[in-house]
Short mmCIF file of C-alpha atoms and ligand atoms in Angstrom, two decimals:
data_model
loop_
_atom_site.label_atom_id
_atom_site.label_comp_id
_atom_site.label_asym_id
_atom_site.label_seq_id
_atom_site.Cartn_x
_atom_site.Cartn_y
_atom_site.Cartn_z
CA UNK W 21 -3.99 10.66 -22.75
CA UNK W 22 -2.58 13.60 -20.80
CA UNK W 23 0.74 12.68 -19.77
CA UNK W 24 2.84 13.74 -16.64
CA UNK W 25 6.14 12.58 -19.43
CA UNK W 26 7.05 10.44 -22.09
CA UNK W 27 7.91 7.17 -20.52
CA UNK W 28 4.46 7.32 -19.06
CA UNK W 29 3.42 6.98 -22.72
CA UNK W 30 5.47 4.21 -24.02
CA UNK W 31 4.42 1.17 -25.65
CA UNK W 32 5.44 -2.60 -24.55
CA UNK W 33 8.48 -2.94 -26.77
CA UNK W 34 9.95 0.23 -25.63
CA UNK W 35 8.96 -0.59 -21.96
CA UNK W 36 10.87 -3.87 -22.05
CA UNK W 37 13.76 -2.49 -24.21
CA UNK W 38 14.51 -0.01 -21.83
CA UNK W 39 13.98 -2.04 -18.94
CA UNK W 40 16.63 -4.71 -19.95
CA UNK W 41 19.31 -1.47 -20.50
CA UNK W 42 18.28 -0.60 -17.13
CA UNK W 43 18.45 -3.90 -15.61
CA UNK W 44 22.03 -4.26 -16.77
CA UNK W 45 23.27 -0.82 -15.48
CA UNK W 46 21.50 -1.97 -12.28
CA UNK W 47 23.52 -4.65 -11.72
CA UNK W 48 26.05 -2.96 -12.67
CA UNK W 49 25.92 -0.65 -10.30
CA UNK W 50 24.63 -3.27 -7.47
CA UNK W 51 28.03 -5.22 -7.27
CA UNK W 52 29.83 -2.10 -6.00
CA UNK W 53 27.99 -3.19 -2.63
CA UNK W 54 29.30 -5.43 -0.61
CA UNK W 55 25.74 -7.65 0.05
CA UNK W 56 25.37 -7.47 -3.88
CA UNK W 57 28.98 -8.76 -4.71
CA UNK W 58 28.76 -11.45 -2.51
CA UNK W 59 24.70 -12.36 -3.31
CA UNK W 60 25.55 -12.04 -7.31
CA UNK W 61 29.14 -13.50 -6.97
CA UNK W 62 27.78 -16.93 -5.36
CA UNK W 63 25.24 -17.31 -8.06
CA UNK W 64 27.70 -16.83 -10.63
CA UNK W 65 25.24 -13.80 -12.35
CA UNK W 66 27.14 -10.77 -14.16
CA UNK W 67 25.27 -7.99 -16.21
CA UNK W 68 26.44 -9.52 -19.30
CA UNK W 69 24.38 -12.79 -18.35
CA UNK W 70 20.69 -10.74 -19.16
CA UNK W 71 20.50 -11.48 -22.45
CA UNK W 72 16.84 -10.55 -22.28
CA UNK W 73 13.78 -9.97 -19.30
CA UNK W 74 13.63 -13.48 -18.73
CA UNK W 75 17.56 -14.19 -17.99
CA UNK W 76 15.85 -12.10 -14.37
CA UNK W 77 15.15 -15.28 -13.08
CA UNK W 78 18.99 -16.34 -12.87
CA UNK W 79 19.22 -13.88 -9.74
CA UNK W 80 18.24 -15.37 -6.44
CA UNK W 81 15.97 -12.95 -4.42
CA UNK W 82 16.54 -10.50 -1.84
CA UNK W 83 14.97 -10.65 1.56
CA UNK W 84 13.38 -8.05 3.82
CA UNK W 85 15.59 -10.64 6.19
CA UNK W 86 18.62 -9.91 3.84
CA UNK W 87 18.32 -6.25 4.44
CA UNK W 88 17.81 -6.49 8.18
CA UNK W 89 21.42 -8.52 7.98
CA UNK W 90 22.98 -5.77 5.98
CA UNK W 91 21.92 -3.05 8.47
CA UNK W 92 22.69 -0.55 7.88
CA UNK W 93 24.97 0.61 4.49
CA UNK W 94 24.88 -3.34 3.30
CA UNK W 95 23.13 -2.60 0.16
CA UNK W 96 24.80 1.21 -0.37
CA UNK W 97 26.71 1.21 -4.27
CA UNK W 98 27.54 4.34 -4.30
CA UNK W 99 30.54 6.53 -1.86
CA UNK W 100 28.90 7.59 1.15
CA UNK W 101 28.49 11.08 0.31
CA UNK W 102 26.72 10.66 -2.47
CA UNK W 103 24.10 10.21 -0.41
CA UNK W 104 21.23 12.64 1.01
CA UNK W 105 18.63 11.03 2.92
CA UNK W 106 17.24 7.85 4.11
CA UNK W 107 14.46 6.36 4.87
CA UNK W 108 13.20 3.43 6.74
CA UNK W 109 10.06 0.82 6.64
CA UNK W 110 7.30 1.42 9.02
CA UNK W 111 6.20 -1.04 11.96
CA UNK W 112 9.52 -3.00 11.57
CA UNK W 113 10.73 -4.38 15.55
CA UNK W 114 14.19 -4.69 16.40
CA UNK W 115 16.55 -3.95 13.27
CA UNK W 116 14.89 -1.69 11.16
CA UNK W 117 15.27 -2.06 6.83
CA UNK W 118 16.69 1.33 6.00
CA UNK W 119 17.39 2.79 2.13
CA UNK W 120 19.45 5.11 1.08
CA UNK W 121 19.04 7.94 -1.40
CA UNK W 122 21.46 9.78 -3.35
CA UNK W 123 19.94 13.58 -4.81
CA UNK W 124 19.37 11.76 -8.51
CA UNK W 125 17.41 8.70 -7.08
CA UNK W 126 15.32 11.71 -5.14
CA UNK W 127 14.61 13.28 -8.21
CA UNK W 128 13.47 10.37 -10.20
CA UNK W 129 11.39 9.60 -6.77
CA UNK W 130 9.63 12.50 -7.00
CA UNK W 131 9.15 12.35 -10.84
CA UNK W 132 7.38 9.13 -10.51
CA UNK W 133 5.19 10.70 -7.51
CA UNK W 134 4.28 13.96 -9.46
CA UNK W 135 3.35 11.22 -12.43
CA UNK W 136 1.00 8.98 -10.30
CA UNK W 137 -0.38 12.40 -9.09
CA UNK W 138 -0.74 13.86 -12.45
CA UNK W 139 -2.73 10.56 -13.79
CA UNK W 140 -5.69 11.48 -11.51
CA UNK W 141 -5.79 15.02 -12.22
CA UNK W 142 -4.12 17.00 -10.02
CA UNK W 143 -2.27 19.69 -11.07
CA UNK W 144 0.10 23.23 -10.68
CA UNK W 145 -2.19 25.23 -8.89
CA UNK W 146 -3.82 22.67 -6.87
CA UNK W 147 -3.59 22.69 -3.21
CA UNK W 148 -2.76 19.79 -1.42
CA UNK W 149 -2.83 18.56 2.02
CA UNK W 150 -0.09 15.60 2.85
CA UNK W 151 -1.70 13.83 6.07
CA UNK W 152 1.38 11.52 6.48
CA UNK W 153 3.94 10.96 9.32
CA UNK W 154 6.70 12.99 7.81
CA UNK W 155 9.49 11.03 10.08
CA UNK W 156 11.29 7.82 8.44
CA UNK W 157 7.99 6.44 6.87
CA UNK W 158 7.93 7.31 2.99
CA UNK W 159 4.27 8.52 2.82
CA UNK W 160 5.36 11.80 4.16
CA UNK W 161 8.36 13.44 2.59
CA UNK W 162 7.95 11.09 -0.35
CA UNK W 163 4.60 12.34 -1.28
CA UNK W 164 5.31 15.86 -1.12
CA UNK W 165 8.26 16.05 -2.99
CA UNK W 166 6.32 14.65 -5.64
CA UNK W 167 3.48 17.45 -5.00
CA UNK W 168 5.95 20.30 -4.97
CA UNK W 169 7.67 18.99 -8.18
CA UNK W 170 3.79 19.22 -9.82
CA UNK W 171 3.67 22.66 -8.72
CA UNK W 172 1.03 22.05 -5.95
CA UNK W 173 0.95 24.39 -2.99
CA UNK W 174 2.25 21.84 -0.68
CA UNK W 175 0.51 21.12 3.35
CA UNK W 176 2.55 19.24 5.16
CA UNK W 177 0.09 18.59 7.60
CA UNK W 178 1.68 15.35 9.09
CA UNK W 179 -1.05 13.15 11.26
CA UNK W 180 -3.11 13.22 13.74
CA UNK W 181 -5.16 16.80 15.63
CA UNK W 182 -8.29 15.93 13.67
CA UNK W 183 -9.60 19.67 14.48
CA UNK W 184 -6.40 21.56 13.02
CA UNK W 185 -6.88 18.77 10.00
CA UNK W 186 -10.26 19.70 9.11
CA UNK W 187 -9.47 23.61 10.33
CA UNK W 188 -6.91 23.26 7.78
CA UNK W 189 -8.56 21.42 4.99
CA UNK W 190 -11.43 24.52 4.84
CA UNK W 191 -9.23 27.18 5.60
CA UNK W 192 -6.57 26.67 2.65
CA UNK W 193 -9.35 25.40 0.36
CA UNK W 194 -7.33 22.40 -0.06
CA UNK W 195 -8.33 20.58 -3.67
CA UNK W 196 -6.72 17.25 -2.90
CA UNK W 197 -5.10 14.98 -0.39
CA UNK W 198 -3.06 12.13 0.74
CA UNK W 199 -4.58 10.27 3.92
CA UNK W 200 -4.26 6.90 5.00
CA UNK W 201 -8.12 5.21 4.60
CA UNK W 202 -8.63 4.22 8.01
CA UNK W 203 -7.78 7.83 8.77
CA UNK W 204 -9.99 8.98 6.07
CA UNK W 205 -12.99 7.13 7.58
CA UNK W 206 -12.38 8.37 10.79
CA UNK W 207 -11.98 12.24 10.12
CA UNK W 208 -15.65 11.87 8.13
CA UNK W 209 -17.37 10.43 11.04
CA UNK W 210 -16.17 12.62 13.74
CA UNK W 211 -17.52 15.76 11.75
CA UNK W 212 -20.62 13.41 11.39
CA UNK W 213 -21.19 12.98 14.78
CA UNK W 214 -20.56 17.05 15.45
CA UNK W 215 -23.48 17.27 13.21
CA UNK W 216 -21.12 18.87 10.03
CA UNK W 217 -21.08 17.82 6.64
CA UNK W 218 -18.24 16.11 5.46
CA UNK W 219 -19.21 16.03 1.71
CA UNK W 220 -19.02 20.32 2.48
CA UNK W 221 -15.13 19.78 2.44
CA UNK W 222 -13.37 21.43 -0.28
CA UNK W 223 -11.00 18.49 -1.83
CA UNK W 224 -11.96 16.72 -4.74
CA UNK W 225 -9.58 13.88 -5.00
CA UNK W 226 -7.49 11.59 -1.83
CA UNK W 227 -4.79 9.66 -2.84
CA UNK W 228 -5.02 6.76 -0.45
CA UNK W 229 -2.89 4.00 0.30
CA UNK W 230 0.08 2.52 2.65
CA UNK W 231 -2.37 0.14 4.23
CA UNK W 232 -4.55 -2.42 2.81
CA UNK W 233 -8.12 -2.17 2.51
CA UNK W 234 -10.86 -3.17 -0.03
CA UNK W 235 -12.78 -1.42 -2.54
CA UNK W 236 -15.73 -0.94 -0.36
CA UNK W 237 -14.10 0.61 2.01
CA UNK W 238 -12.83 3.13 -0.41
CA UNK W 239 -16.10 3.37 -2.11
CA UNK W 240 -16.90 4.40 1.70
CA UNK W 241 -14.53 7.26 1.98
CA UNK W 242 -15.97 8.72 -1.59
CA UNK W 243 -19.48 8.62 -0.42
CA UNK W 244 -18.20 9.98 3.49
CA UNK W 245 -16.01 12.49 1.65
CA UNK W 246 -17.82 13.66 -1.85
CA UNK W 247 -14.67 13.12 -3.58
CA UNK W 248 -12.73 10.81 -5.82
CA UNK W 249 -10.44 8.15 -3.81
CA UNK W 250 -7.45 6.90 -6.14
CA UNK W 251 -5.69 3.68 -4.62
CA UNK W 252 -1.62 4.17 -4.03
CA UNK W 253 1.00 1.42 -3.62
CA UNK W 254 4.45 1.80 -2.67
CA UNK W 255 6.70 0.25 0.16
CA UNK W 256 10.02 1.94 1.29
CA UNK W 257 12.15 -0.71 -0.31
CA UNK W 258 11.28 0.35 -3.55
CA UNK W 259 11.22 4.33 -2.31
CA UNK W 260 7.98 4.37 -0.84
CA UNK W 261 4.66 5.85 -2.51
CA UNK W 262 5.06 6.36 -6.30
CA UNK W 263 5.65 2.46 -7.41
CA UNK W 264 1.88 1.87 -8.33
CA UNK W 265 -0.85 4.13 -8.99
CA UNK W 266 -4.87 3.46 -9.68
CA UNK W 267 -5.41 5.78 -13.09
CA UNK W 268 -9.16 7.36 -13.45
CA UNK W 269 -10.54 4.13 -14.50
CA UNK W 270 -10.06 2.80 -10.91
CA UNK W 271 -9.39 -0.28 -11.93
CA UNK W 272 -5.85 -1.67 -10.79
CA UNK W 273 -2.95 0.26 -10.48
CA UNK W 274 -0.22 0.90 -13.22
CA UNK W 275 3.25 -0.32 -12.03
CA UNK W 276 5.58 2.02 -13.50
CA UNK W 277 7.78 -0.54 -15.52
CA UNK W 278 10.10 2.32 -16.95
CA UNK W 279 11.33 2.57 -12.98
CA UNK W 280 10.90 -1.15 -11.89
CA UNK W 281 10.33 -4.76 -12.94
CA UNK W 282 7.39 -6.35 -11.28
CA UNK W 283 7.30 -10.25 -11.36
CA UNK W 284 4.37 -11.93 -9.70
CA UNK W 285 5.74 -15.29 -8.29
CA UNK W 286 4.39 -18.35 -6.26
CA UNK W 287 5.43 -17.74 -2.49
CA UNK W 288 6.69 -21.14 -2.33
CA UNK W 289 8.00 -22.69 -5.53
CA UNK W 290 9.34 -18.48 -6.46
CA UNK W 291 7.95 -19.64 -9.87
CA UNK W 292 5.90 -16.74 -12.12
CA UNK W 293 2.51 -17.36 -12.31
CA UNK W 294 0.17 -16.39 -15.06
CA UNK W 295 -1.39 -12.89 -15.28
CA UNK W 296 -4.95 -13.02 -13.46
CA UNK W 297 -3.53 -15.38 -10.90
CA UNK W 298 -2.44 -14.09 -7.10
CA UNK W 299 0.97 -14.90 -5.98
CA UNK W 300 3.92 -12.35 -4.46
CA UNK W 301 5.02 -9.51 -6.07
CA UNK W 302 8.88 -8.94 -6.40
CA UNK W 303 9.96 -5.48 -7.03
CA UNK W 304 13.23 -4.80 -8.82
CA UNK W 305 14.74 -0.87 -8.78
CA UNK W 306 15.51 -0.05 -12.00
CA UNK W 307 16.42 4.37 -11.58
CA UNK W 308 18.30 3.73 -7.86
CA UNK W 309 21.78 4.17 -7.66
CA UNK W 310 22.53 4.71 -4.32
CA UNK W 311 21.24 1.04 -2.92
CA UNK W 312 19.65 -0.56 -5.89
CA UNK W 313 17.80 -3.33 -4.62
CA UNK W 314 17.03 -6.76 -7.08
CA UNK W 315 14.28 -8.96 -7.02
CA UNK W 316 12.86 -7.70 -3.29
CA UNK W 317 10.23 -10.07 -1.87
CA UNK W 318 7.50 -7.78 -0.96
CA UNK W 319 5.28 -10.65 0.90
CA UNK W 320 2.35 -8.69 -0.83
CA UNK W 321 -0.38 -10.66 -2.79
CA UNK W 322 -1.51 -9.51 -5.83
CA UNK W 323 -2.00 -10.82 -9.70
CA UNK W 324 -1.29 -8.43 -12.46
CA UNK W 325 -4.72 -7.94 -14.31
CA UNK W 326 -5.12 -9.49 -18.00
CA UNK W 327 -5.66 -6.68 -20.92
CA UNK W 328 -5.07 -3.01 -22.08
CA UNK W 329 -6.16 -0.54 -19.61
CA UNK W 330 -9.06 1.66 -21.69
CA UNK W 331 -6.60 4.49 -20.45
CA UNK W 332 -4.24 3.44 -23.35
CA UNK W 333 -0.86 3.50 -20.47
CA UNK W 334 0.83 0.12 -20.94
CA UNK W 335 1.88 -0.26 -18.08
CA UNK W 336 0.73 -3.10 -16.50
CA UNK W 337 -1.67 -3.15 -13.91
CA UNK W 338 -1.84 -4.78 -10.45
CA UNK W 339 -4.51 -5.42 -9.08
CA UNK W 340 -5.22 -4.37 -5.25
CA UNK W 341 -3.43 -6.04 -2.69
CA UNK W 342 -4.80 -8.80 -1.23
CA UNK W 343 -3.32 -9.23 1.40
CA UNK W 344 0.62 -10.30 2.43
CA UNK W 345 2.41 -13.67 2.64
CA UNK W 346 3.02 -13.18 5.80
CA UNK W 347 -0.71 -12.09 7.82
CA UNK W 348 -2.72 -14.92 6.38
CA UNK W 349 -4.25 -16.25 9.45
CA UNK W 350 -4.44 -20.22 10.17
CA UNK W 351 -7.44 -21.35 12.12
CA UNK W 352 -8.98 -24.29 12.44
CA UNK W 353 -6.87 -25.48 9.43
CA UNK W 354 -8.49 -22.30 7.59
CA UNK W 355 -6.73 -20.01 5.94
CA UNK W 356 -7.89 -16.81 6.48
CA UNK W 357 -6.79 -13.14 5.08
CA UNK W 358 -8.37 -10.36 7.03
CA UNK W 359 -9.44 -8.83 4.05
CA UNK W 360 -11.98 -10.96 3.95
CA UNK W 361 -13.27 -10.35 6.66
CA UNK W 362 -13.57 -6.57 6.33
CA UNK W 363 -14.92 -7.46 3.25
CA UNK W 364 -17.79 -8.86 5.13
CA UNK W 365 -18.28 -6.24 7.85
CA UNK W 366 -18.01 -3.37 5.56
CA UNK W 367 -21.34 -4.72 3.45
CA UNK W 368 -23.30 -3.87 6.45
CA UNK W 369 -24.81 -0.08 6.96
CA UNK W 370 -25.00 -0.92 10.48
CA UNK W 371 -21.09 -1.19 11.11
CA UNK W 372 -19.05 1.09 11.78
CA UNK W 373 -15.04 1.73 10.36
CA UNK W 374 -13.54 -0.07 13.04
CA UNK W 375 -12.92 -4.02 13.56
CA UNK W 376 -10.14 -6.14 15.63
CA UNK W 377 -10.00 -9.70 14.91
CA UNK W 378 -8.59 -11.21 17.74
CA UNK W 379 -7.32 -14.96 17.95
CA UNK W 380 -7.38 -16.54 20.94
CA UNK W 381 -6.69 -20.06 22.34
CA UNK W 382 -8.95 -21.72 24.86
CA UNK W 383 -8.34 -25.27 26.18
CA UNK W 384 -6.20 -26.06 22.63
CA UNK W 385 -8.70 -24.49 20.20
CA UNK W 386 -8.28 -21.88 18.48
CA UNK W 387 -11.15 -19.33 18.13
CA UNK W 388 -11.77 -16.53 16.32
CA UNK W 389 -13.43 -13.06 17.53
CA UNK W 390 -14.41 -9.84 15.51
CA UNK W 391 -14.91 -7.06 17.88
CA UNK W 392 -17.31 -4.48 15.53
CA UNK W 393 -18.19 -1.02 15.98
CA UNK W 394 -21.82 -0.01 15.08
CA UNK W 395 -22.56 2.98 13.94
CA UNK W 396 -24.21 5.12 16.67
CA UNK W 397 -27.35 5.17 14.83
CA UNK W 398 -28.27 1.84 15.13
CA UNK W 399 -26.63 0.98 18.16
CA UNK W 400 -29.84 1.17 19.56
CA UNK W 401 -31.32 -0.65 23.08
CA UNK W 402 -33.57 -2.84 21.38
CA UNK W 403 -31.28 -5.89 22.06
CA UNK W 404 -33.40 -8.50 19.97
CA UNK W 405 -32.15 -6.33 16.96
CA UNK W 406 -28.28 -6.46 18.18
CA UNK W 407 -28.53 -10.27 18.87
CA UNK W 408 -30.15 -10.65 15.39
CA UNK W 409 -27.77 -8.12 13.29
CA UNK W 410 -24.66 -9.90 15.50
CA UNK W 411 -26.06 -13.42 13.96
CA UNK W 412 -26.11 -12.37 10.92
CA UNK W 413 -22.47 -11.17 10.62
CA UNK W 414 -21.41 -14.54 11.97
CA UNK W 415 -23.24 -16.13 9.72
CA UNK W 416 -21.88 -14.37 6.62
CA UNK W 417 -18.58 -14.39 7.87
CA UNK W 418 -18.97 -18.52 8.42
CA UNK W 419 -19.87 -18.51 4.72
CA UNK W 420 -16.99 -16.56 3.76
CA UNK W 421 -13.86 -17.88 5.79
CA UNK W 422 -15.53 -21.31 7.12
CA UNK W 423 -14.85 -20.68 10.21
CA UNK W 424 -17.41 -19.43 12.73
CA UNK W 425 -16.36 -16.57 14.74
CA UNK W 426 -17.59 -15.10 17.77
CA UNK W 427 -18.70 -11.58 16.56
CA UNK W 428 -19.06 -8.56 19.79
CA UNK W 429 -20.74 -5.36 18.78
CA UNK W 430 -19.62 -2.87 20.50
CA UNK W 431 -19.79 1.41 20.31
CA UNK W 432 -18.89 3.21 17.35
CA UNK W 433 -15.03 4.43 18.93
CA UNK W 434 -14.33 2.28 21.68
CA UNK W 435 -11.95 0.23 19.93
CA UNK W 436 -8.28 1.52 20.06
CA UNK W 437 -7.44 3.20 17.09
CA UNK W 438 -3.85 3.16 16.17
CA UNK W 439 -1.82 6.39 15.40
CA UNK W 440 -0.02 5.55 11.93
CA UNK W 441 -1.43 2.09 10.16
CA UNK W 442 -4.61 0.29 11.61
CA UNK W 443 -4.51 -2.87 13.70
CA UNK W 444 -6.40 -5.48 12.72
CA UNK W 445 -5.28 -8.26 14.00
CA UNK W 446 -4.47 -9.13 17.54
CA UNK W 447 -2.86 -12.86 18.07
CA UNK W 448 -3.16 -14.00 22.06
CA UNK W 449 -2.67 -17.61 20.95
CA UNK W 450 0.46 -17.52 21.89
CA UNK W 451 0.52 -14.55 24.59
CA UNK W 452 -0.42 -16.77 27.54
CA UNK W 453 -3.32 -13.96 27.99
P1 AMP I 238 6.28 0.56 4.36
O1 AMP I 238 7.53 0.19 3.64
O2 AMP I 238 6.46 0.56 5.84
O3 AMP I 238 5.67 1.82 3.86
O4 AMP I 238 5.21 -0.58 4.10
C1 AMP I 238 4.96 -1.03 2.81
C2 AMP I 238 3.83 -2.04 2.86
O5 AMP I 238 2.59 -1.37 3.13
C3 AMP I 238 3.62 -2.74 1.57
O6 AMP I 238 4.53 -3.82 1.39
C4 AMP I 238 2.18 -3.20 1.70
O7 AMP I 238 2.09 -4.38 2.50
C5 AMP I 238 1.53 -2.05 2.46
N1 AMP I 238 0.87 -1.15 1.51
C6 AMP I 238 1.35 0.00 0.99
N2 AMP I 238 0.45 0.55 0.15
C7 AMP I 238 -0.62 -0.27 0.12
C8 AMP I 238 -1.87 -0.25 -0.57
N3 AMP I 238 -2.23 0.73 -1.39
N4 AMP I 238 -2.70 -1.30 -0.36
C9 AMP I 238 -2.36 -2.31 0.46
N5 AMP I 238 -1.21 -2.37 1.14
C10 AMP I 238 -0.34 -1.36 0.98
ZN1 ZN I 239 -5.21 2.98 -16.76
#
């Protein structure tokens, strides 16, 4: 295995020996705050209490609701200038969850990110286009620090202006990329429908990520694209990008346990549950001194996959998320993640990249809509073949969620497309509308 550094390389016992050292200095260096000295205090837990992995468990769990509380320099363990830079979670109303760097946590930051990078093969010399917002959210500074520590000449392009993009992406012969995939999807098909190639573009390898989506819809943007699409995990309470990274095989992403623990719990009992089964993932820094941050509910679903990766890392691997705690939709007494659904829409040629699933409440009942763009192609007049293809997306979806929703085809981009993440879900139940 070509290796970005050692720790990439270590085996299980030297994993978890170093991650109980670190999980001591962590706490350590966590009751110097004031949310930590109070949180640890109450539940009577001190460093020398981790006698080993498991003693973890002893430590009740932080909130992104905690955070919020301790806006804004709650969580900081370190003298304020020590610190450099911070950064805050995207799509957050009201009080925002903001983390603070010192230059040390940057560095290890951008170590990890040049590491993930590394594993799919970029390298010094590549050229590299970073089509992130480069304000507060993560996926823009964080990802090109960790590009410019590899030695990559470094683009950062920030989002949107799909001409200077592409303009951009030829010009500089750019070999590789960070995009989010609903972007990704959506910069193939407008050069599609200009009549240009999109396979002709020069980068061989996206880093996606920051937004869930399913394995056929990356499978999507490699086909669109002519390039290799390598899933990325991260969330700004753990630094952003750079906490889990697909590795060539494609298959799950290595959580880099010499930088965090991972624990996969169930949402309501906060109990571990065994590896192959979905529950929450909670995130523990284990390289952050300015505002370590212990046992973080990340609301995402996941399960950690069972078995050696056949790329010989041992770090474990988890497996794409599913979906969060939080945006599991209730209707009709179903429970319903909208992954599923795109799931479903994505398995037919005729639809387009762009769905809304919109609740709505008439006379008490809940009901469930999927507005779908078809591709232009086959958005055709012949309306005995839209009623038929529109049956047969409710009907798959009714086999999928057991619900039956009411499914509108409508043109490839009419739907609003959002400027950062993708909306997918818009909830009138309770708008009155
Ligand atoms: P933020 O802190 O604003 O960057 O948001 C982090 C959240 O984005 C995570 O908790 C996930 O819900 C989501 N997210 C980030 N990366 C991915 C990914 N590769 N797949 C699915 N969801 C992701
Ligand atoms: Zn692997």
């Amino acid at each position: 295995m070509e290796h970005y550094d050692r720790a990439e390389t270590w085996d299980r016992e030297t994993i978890e020996r170093v991650q109980l050292v670190r999980l001591k200095n962590t706490l350590r260096q966590a009751l110097r705050s004031p949310f930590y000295k109070d949180l640890l205090g109450r539940a009577g837990v001190s460093p020398e209490n981790m006698r080993n992995l498991a003693d973890l468990r002893q430590i009740p769990f932080t909130s992104k609701e905690h955070l919020r509380a301790a806006y804004p320099y709650g969580l900081v363990s370190v003298a304020k200038d020590e610190l450099v830079r911070f950064h805050a979670s995207s799509g957050t109303t009201g009080t925002p969850v903001v983390v603070c760097h010192t230059q040390d946590d940057l560095d290890c930051w951008a170590d990890l990110m040049a590491r993930c990078m590394h594993m799919v093969g970029i390298r010094r010399g590549d050229v590299f286009q970073n089509i992130a917002g480069y304000g507060l959210f993560t996926g823009g500074l964080g990802i090109h620090s960790g590009a410019e520590r590899l030695g990559c000449l470094t683009i950062p392009a920030g989002t949107g202006n799909t001409r200077r993009q592409v303009k951009l992406l030829r010009d500089m012969r750019v070999t590789a990329l960070h995009i989010i995939p609903s972007y990704a999807l959506y910069i193939g098909n407008a050069l599609l429908e200009e009549g240009e190639d999109p396979r002709s573009l020069p980068p061989r390898i996206a880093l996606v990520g920051a937004e869930p989506h399913t394995d056929e819809a990356r499978r999507r943007i490699e086909d669109l694209l002519g390039l290799k699409a390598y899933n990325s995990y991260g969330l700004s309470e753990m630094n952003g990008p750079g906490v889990a990274f697909e590795c060539l095989e494609q298959n799950g992403l290595h959580v880099w346990e010499d930088a965090y623990i991972a624990e996969i719990v169930d949402p309501d009992s906060g109990e571990p549950v065994p590896d192959g089964e979905q529950g929450e993932l909670v995130m523990t820094t284990l390289c952050r001194r300015g505002m370590p941050i212990i046992r973080f509910r990340t609301r995402d679903l996941t399960c950690f996959l069972p078995g050696d990766c056949p790329c010989g890392r041992k770090h474990r691997r988890l497996a794409r998320i599913a979906g969060r705690v939080d945006d599991m939709l209730i209707i009709k007494g179903c429970n319903i993640y909208p992954m599923q659904v795109e799931q479903i829409l994505m398995s037919f040629r005729e639809v387009g990249e762009n769905y809304l699933i919109v609740l709505e409440n008439e006379a008490g009942m809940d009901r469930m809509r999927v507005q779908v763009e078809v591709r232009s192609e086959y958005f055709v007049d012949d309306m005995r073949a839209l009623t038929a293809l529109q049956r047969k997306i409710a009907n798959r979806l009714r086999d999928e969620i057991l619900v039956t929703p009411k499914v509108d085809l409508v043109q490839q981009n009419s739907l609003p497309r959002a400027e950062g993440k993708a909306k997918r879900v818009e909830d009138r139940r309770h708008a009155g509308i």
